[in-house]
mmCIF file of C-alpha atoms and ligand atoms in Angstrom:
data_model
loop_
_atom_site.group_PDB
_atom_site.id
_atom_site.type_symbol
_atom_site.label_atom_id
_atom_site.label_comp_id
_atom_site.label_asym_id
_atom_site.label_seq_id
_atom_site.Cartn_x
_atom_site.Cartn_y
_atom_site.Cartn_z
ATOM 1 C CA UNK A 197 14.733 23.528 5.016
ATOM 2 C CA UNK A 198 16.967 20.799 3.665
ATOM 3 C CA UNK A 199 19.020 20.951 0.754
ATOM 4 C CA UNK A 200 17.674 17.629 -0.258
ATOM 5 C CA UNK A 201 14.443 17.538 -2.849
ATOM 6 C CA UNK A 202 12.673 15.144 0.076
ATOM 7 C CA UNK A 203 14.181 14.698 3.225
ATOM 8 C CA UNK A 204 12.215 12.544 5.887
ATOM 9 C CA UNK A 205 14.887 12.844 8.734
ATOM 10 C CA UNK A 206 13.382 12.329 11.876
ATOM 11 C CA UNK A 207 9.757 10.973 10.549
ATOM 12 C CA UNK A 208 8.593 7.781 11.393
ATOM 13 C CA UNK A 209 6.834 5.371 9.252
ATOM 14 C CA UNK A 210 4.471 2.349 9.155
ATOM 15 C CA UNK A 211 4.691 -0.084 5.770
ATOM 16 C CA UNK A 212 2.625 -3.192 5.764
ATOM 17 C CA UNK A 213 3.362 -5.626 3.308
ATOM 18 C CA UNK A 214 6.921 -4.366 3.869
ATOM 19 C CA UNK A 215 8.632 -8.004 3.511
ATOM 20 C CA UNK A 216 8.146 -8.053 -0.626
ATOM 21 C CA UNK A 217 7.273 -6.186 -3.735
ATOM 22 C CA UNK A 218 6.128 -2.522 -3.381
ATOM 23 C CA UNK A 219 5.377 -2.582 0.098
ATOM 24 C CA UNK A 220 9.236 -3.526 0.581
ATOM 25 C CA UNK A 221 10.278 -1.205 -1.976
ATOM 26 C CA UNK A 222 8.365 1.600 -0.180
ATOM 27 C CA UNK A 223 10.405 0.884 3.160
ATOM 28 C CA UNK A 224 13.929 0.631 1.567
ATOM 29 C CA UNK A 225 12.904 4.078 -0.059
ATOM 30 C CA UNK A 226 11.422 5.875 2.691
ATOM 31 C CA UNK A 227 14.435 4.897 4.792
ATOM 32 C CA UNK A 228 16.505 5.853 2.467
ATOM 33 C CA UNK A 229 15.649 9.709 2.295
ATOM 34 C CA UNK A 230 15.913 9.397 6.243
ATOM 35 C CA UNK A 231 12.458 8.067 7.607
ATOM 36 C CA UNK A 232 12.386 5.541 10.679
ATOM 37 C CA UNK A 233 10.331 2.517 9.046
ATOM 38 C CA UNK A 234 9.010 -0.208 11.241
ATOM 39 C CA UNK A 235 8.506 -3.046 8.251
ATOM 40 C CA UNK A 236 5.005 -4.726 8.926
ATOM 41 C CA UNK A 237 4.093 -7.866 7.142
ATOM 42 C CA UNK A 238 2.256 -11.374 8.248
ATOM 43 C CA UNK A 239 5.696 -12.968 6.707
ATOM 44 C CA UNK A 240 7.761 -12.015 9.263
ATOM 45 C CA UNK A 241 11.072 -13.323 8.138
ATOM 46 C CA UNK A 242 10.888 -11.620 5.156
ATOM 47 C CA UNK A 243 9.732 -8.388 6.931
ATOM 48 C CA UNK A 244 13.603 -8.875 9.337
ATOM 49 C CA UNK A 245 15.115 -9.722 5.869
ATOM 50 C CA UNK A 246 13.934 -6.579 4.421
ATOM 51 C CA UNK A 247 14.538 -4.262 7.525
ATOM 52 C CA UNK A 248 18.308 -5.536 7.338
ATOM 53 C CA UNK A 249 19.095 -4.422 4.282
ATOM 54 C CA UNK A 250 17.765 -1.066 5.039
ATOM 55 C CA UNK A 251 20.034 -1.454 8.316
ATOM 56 C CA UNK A 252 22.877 -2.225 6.288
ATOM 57 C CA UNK A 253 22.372 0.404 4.177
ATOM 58 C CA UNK A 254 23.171 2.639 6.943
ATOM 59 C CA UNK A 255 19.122 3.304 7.461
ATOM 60 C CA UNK A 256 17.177 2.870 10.391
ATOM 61 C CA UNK A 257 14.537 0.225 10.565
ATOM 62 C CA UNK A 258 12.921 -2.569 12.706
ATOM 63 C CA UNK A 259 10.626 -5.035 11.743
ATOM 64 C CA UNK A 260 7.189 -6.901 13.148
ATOM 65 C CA UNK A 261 4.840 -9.766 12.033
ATOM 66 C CA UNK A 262 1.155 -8.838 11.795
ATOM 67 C CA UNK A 263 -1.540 -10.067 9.942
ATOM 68 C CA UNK A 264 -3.403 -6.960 9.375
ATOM 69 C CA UNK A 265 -7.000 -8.279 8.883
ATOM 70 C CA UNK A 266 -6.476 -8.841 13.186
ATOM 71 C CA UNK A 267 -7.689 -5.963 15.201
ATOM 72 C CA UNK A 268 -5.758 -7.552 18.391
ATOM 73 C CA UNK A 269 -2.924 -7.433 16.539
ATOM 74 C CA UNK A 270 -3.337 -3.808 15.380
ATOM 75 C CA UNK A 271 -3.936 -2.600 19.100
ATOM 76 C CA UNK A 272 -0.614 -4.036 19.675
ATOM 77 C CA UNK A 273 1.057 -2.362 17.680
ATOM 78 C CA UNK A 274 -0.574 0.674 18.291
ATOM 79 C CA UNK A 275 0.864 -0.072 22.285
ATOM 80 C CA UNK A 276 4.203 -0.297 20.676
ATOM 81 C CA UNK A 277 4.110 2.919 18.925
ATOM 82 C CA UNK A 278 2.502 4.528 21.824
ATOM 83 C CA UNK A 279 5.838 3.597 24.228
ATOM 84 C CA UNK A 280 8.410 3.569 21.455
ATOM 85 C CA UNK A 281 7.687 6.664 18.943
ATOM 86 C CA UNK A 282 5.018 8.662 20.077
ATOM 87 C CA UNK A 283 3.623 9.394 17.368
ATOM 88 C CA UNK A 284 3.335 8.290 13.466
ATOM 89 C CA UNK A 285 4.196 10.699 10.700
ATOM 90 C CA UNK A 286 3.538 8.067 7.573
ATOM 91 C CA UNK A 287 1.468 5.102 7.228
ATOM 92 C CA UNK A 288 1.354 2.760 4.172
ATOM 93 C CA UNK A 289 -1.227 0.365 3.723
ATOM 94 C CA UNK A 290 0.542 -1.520 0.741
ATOM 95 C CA UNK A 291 -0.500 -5.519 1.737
ATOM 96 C CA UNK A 292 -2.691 -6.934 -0.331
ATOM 97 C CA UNK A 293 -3.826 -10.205 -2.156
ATOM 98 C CA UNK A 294 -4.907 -11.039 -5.773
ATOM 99 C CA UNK A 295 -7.243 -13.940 -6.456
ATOM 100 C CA UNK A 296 -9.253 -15.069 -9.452
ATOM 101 C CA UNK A 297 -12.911 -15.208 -9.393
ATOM 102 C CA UNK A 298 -15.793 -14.015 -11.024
ATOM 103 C CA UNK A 299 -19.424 -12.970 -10.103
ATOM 104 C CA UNK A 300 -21.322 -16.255 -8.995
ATOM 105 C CA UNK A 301 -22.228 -18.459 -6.438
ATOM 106 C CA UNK A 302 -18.784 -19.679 -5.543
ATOM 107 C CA UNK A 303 -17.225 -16.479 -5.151
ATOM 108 C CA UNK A 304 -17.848 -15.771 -1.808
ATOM 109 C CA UNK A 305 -14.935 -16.904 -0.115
ATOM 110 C CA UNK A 306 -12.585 -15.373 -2.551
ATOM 111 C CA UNK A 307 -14.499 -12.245 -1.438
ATOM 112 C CA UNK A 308 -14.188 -12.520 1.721
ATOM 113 C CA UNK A 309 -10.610 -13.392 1.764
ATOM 114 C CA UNK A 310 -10.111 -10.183 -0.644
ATOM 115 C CA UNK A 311 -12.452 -7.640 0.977
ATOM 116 C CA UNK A 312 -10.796 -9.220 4.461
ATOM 117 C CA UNK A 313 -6.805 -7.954 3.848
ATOM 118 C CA UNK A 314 -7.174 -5.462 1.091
ATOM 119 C CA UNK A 315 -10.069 -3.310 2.384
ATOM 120 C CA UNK A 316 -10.374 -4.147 6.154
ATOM 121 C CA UNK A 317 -6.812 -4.678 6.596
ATOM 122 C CA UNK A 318 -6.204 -0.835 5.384
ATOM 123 C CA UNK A 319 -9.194 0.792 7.402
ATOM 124 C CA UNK A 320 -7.584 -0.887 10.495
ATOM 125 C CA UNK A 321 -4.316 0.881 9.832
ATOM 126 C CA UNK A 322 -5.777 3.993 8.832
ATOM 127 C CA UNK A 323 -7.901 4.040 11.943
ATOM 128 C CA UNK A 324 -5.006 3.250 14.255
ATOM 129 C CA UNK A 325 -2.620 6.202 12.337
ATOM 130 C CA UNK A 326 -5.456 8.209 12.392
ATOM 131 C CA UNK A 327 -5.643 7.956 16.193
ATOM 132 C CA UNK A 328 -1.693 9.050 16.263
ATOM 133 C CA UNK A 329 -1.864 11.746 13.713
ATOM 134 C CA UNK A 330 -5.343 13.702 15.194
ATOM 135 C CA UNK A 331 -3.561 13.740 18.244
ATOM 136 C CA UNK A 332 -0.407 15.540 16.266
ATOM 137 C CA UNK A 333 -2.751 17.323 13.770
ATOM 138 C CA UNK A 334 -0.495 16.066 11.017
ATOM 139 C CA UNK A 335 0.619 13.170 9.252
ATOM 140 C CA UNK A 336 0.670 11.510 5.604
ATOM 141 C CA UNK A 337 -1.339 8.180 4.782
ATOM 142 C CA UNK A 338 -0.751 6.396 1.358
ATOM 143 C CA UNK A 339 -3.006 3.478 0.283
ATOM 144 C CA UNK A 340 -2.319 1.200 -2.355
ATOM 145 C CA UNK A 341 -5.150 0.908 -4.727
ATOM 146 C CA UNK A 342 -4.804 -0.617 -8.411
ATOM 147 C CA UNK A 343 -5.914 0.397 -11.617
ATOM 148 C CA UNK A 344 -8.127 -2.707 -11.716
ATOM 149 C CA UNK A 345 -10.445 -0.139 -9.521
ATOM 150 C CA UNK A 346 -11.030 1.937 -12.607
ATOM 151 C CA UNK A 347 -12.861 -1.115 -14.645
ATOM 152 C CA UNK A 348 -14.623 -3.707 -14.347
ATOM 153 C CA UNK A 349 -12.764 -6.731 -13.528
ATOM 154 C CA UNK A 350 -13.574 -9.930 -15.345
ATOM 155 C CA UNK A 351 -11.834 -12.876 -13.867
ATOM 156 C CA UNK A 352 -10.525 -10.754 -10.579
ATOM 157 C CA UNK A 353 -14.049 -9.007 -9.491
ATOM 158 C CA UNK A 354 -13.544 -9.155 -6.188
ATOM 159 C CA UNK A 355 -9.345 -7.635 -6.016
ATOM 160 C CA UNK A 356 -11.195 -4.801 -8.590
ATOM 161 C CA UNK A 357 -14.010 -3.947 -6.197
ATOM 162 C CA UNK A 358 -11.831 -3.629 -2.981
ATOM 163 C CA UNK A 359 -8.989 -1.302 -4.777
ATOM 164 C CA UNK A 360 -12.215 0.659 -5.575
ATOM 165 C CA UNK A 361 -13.220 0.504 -1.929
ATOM 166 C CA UNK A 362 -9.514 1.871 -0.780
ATOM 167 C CA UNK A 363 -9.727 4.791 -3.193
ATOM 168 C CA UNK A 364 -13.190 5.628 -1.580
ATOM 169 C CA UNK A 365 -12.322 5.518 1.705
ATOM 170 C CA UNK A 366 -9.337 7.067 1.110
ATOM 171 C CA UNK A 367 -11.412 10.572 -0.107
ATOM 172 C CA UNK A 368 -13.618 10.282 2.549
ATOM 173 C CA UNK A 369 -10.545 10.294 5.253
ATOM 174 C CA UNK A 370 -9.512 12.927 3.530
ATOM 175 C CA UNK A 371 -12.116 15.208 3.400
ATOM 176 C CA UNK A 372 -12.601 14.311 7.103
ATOM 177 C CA UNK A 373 -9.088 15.369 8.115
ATOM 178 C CA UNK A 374 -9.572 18.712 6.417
ATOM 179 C CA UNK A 375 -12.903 19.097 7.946
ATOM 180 C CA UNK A 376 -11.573 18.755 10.967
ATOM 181 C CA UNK A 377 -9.167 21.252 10.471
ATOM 182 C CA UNK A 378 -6.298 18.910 11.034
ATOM 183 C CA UNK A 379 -3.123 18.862 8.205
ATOM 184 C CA UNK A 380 -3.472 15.256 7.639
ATOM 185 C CA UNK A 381 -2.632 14.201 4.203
ATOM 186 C CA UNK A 382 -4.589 10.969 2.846
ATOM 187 C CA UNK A 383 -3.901 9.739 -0.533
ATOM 188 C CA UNK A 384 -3.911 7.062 -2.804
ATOM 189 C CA UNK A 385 -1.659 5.574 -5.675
ATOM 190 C CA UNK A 386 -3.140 2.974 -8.535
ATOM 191 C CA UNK A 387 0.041 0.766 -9.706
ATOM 192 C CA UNK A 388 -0.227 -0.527 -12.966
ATOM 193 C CA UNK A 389 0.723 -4.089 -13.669
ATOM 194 C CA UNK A 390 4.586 -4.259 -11.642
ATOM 195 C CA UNK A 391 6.908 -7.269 -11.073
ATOM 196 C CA UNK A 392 6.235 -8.415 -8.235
ATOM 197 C CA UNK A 393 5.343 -12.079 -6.708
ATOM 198 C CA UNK A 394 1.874 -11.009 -6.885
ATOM 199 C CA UNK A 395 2.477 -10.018 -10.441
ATOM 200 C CA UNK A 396 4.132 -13.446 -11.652
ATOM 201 C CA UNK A 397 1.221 -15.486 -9.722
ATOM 202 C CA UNK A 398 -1.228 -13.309 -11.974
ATOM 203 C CA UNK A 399 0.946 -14.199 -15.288
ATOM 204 C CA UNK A 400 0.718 -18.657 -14.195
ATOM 205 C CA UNK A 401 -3.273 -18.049 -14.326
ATOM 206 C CA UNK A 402 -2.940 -15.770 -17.488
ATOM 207 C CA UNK A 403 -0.366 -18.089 -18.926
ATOM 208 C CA UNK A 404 -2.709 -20.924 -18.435
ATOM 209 C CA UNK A 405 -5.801 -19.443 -20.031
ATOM 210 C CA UNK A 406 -4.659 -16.673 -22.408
ATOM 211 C CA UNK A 407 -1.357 -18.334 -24.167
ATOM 212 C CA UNK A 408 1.679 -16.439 -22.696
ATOM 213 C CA UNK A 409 3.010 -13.820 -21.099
ATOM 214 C CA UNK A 410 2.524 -11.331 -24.671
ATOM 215 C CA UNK A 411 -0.815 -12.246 -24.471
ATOM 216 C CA UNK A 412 -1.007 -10.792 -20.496
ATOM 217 C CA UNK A 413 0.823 -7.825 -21.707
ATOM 218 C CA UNK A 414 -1.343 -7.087 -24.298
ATOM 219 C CA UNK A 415 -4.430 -6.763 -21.950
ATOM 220 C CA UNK A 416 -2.462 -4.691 -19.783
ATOM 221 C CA UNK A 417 -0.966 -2.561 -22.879
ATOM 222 C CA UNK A 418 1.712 -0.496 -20.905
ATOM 223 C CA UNK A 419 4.221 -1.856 -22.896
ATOM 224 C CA UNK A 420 5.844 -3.176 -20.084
ATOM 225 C CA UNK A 421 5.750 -3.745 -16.257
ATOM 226 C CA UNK A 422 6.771 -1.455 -13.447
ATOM 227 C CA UNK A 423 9.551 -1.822 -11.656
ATOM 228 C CA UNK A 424 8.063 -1.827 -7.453
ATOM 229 C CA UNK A 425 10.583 1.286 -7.218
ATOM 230 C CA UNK A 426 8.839 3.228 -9.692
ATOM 231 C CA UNK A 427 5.713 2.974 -7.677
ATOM 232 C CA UNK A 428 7.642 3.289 -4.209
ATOM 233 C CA UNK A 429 9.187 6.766 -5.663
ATOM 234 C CA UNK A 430 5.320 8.147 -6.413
ATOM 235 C CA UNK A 431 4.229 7.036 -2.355
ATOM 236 C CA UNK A 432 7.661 8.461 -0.903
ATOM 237 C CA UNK A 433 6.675 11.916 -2.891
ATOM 238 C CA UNK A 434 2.816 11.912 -1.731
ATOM 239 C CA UNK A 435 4.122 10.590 2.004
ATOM 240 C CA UNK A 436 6.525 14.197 1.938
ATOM 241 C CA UNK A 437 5.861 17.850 2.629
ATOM 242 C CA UNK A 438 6.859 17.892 -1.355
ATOM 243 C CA UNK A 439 3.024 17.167 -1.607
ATOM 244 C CA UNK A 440 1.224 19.554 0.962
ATOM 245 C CA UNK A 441 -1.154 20.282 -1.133
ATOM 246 C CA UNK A 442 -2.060 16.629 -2.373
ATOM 247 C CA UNK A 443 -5.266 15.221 -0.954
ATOM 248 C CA UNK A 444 -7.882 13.149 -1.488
ATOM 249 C CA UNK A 445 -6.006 12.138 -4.456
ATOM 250 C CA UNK A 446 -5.804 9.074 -6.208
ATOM 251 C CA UNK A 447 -3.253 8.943 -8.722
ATOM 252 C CA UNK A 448 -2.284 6.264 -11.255
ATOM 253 C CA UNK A 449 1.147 5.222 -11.835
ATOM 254 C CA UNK A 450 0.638 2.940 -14.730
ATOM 255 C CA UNK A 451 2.629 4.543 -17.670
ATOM 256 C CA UNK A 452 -0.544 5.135 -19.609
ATOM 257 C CA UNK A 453 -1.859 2.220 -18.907
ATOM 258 C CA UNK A 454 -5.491 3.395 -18.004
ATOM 259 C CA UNK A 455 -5.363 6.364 -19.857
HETATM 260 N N1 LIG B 797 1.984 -6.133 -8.561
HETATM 261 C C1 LIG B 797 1.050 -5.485 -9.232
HETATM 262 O O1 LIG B 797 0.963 -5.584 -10.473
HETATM 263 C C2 LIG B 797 0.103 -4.557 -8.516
HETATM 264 C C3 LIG B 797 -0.685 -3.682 -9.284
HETATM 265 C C4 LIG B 797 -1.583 -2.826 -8.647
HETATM 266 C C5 LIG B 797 -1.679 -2.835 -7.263
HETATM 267 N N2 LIG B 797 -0.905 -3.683 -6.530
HETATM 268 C C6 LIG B 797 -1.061 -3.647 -5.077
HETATM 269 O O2 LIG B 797 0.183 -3.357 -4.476
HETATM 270 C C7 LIG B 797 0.234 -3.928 -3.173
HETATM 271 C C8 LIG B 797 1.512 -4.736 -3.046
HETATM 272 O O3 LIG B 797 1.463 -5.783 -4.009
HETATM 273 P P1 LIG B 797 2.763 -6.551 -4.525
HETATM 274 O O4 LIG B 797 2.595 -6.736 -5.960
HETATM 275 O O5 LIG B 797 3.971 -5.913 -3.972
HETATM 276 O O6 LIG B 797 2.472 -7.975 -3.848
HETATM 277 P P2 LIG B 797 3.415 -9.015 -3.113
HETATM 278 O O7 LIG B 797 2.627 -10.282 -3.087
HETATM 279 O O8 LIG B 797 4.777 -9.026 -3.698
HETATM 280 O O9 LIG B 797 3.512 -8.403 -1.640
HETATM 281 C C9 LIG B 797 2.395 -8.317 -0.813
HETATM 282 C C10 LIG B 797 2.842 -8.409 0.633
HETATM 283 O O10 LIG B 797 1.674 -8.301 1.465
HETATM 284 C C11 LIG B 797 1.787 -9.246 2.501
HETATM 285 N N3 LIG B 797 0.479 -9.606 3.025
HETATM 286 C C12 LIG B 797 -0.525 -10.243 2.372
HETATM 287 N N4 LIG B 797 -1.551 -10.451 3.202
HETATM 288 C C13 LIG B 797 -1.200 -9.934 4.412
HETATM 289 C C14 LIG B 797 -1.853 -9.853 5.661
HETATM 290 N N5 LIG B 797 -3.065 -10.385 5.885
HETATM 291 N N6 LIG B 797 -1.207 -9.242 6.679
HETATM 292 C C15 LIG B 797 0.030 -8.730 6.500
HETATM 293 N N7 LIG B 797 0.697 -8.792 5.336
HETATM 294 C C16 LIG B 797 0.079 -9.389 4.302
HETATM 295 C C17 LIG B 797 2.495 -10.433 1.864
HETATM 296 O O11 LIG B 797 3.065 -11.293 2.840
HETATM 297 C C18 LIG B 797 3.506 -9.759 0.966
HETATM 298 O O12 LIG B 797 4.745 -9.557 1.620
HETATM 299 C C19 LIG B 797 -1.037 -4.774 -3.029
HETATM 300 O O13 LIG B 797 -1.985 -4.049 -2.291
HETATM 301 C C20 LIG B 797 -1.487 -4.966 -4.464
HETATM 302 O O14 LIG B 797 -2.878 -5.168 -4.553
HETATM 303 C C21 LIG B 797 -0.014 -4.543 -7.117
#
């Protein structure tokens, strides 16, 4: 075993939503400890952007655009890994959208849109890495849920609902991989509120209707926001053999925010 706490030498690892925020984060961390990350995002500059820094960190790292509501687009990829690596050992499903609505007649496209990347978007890559890692009998799969999943939602019912649809699905994989007898690992993490783009386009709406960014703070009462490598360090731990014995978990990192 390695002298290092987690060491992901020779691993190889999806990230979607890779080009920004946690999902980019996630990537720069992974590689860091010594994973292979192929950066996924639909902004594909920013995914290249991201992958060279890891690359110039001395990590190893390629990038590809995907949109990952597209089941085409997932089968391609899937080809890719097929000829390229093999095999996955980590997949993070870390894209995502926020968008304000509430429950009524109009909401039905911000629904769609929601339920469309957060909650299809991740069963497509779970189903693809899923393919990869039965065929192994091992692997680690990290979804990114919220803490919004825990309450209701005023104002953002539909984001809410879908982080509670990734934590569900995410014990149901779970139980499935150990049912199967398989040592495939399928968790999930709940940010709390974290600086990100997503994070600043949520403060403009607050801003608008709730006087300020104290005012947004308040309602999320951590105190203050995450940094995206705080929640990066929690997925790198559940994506290692630190946590063999994690899952079916989901597991807020929110600094007492939904405690
Ligand atoms: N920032 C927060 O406060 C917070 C809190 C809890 C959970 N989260 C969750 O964390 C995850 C990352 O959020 P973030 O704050 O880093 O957001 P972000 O907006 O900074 O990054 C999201 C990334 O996902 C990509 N993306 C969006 N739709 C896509 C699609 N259809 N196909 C491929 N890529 C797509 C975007 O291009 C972007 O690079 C999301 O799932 C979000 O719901 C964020």
């Amino acid at each position: 075993m390695s002298d290092k706490w987690i060491d992901l030498t020779g691993r190889n690892a999806l990230v979607t939503g890779a080009a920004a925020g946690i999902g980019r984060a996630t990537a720069l961390a992974l590689a860091e400890r010594g994973a292979e990350v192929l950066l996924l995002d639909r902004d594909g500059a920013g995914a290249e952007l991201a992958a060279a820094a890891i690359a110039d960190a001395g990590g190893k790292a390629s990038a590809r655009a995907i949109d990952v509501t597209s089941q085409q687009e997932w089968d391609g990829l899937g080809d890719w890994v097929a000829e390229k690596w093999g095999r996955i050992d980590i997949h993070v499903n870390c894209a995502g959208i926020a968008r304000f609505d509430r429950v009524d007649d109009a909401m039905f496209d911000t629904y769609r849109e929601v339920f469309a990347i957060n909650v299809e978007g991740s069963l497509l890559g779970m189903a693809m890495a899923l393919r990869f890692m039965r065929e192994a009998g091992a692997g680690a799969i990290v979804n990114v849920s919220s803490t919004a999943s825990l309450k209701g939602n005023p104002g953002m019912a539909s984001y809410g609902a879908s982080k509670a649809a990734i934590a569900h699905f995410t014990r149901s994989a779970a139980l499935e991989c150990n049912r199967a007898g398989t040592d495939i690992r399928v968790n999930s993490v709940m940010p709390g509120f974290t600086e990100t783009a997503m994070a600043q386009q949520i403060y403009d709406q607050f801003d608008a209707k709730m006087g300020g960014r104290e005012a947004t703070m308040k309602v999320f009462s951590s105190g203050r926001s995450a940094r995206p490598e705080e929640i990066a360090d929690l997925i790198v731990y559940l994506a290692s053999d630190r946590a063999s014995f994690i899952s079916g978990s989901v597991i807020a990192c929110d600094r007492a925010q939904s405690a």
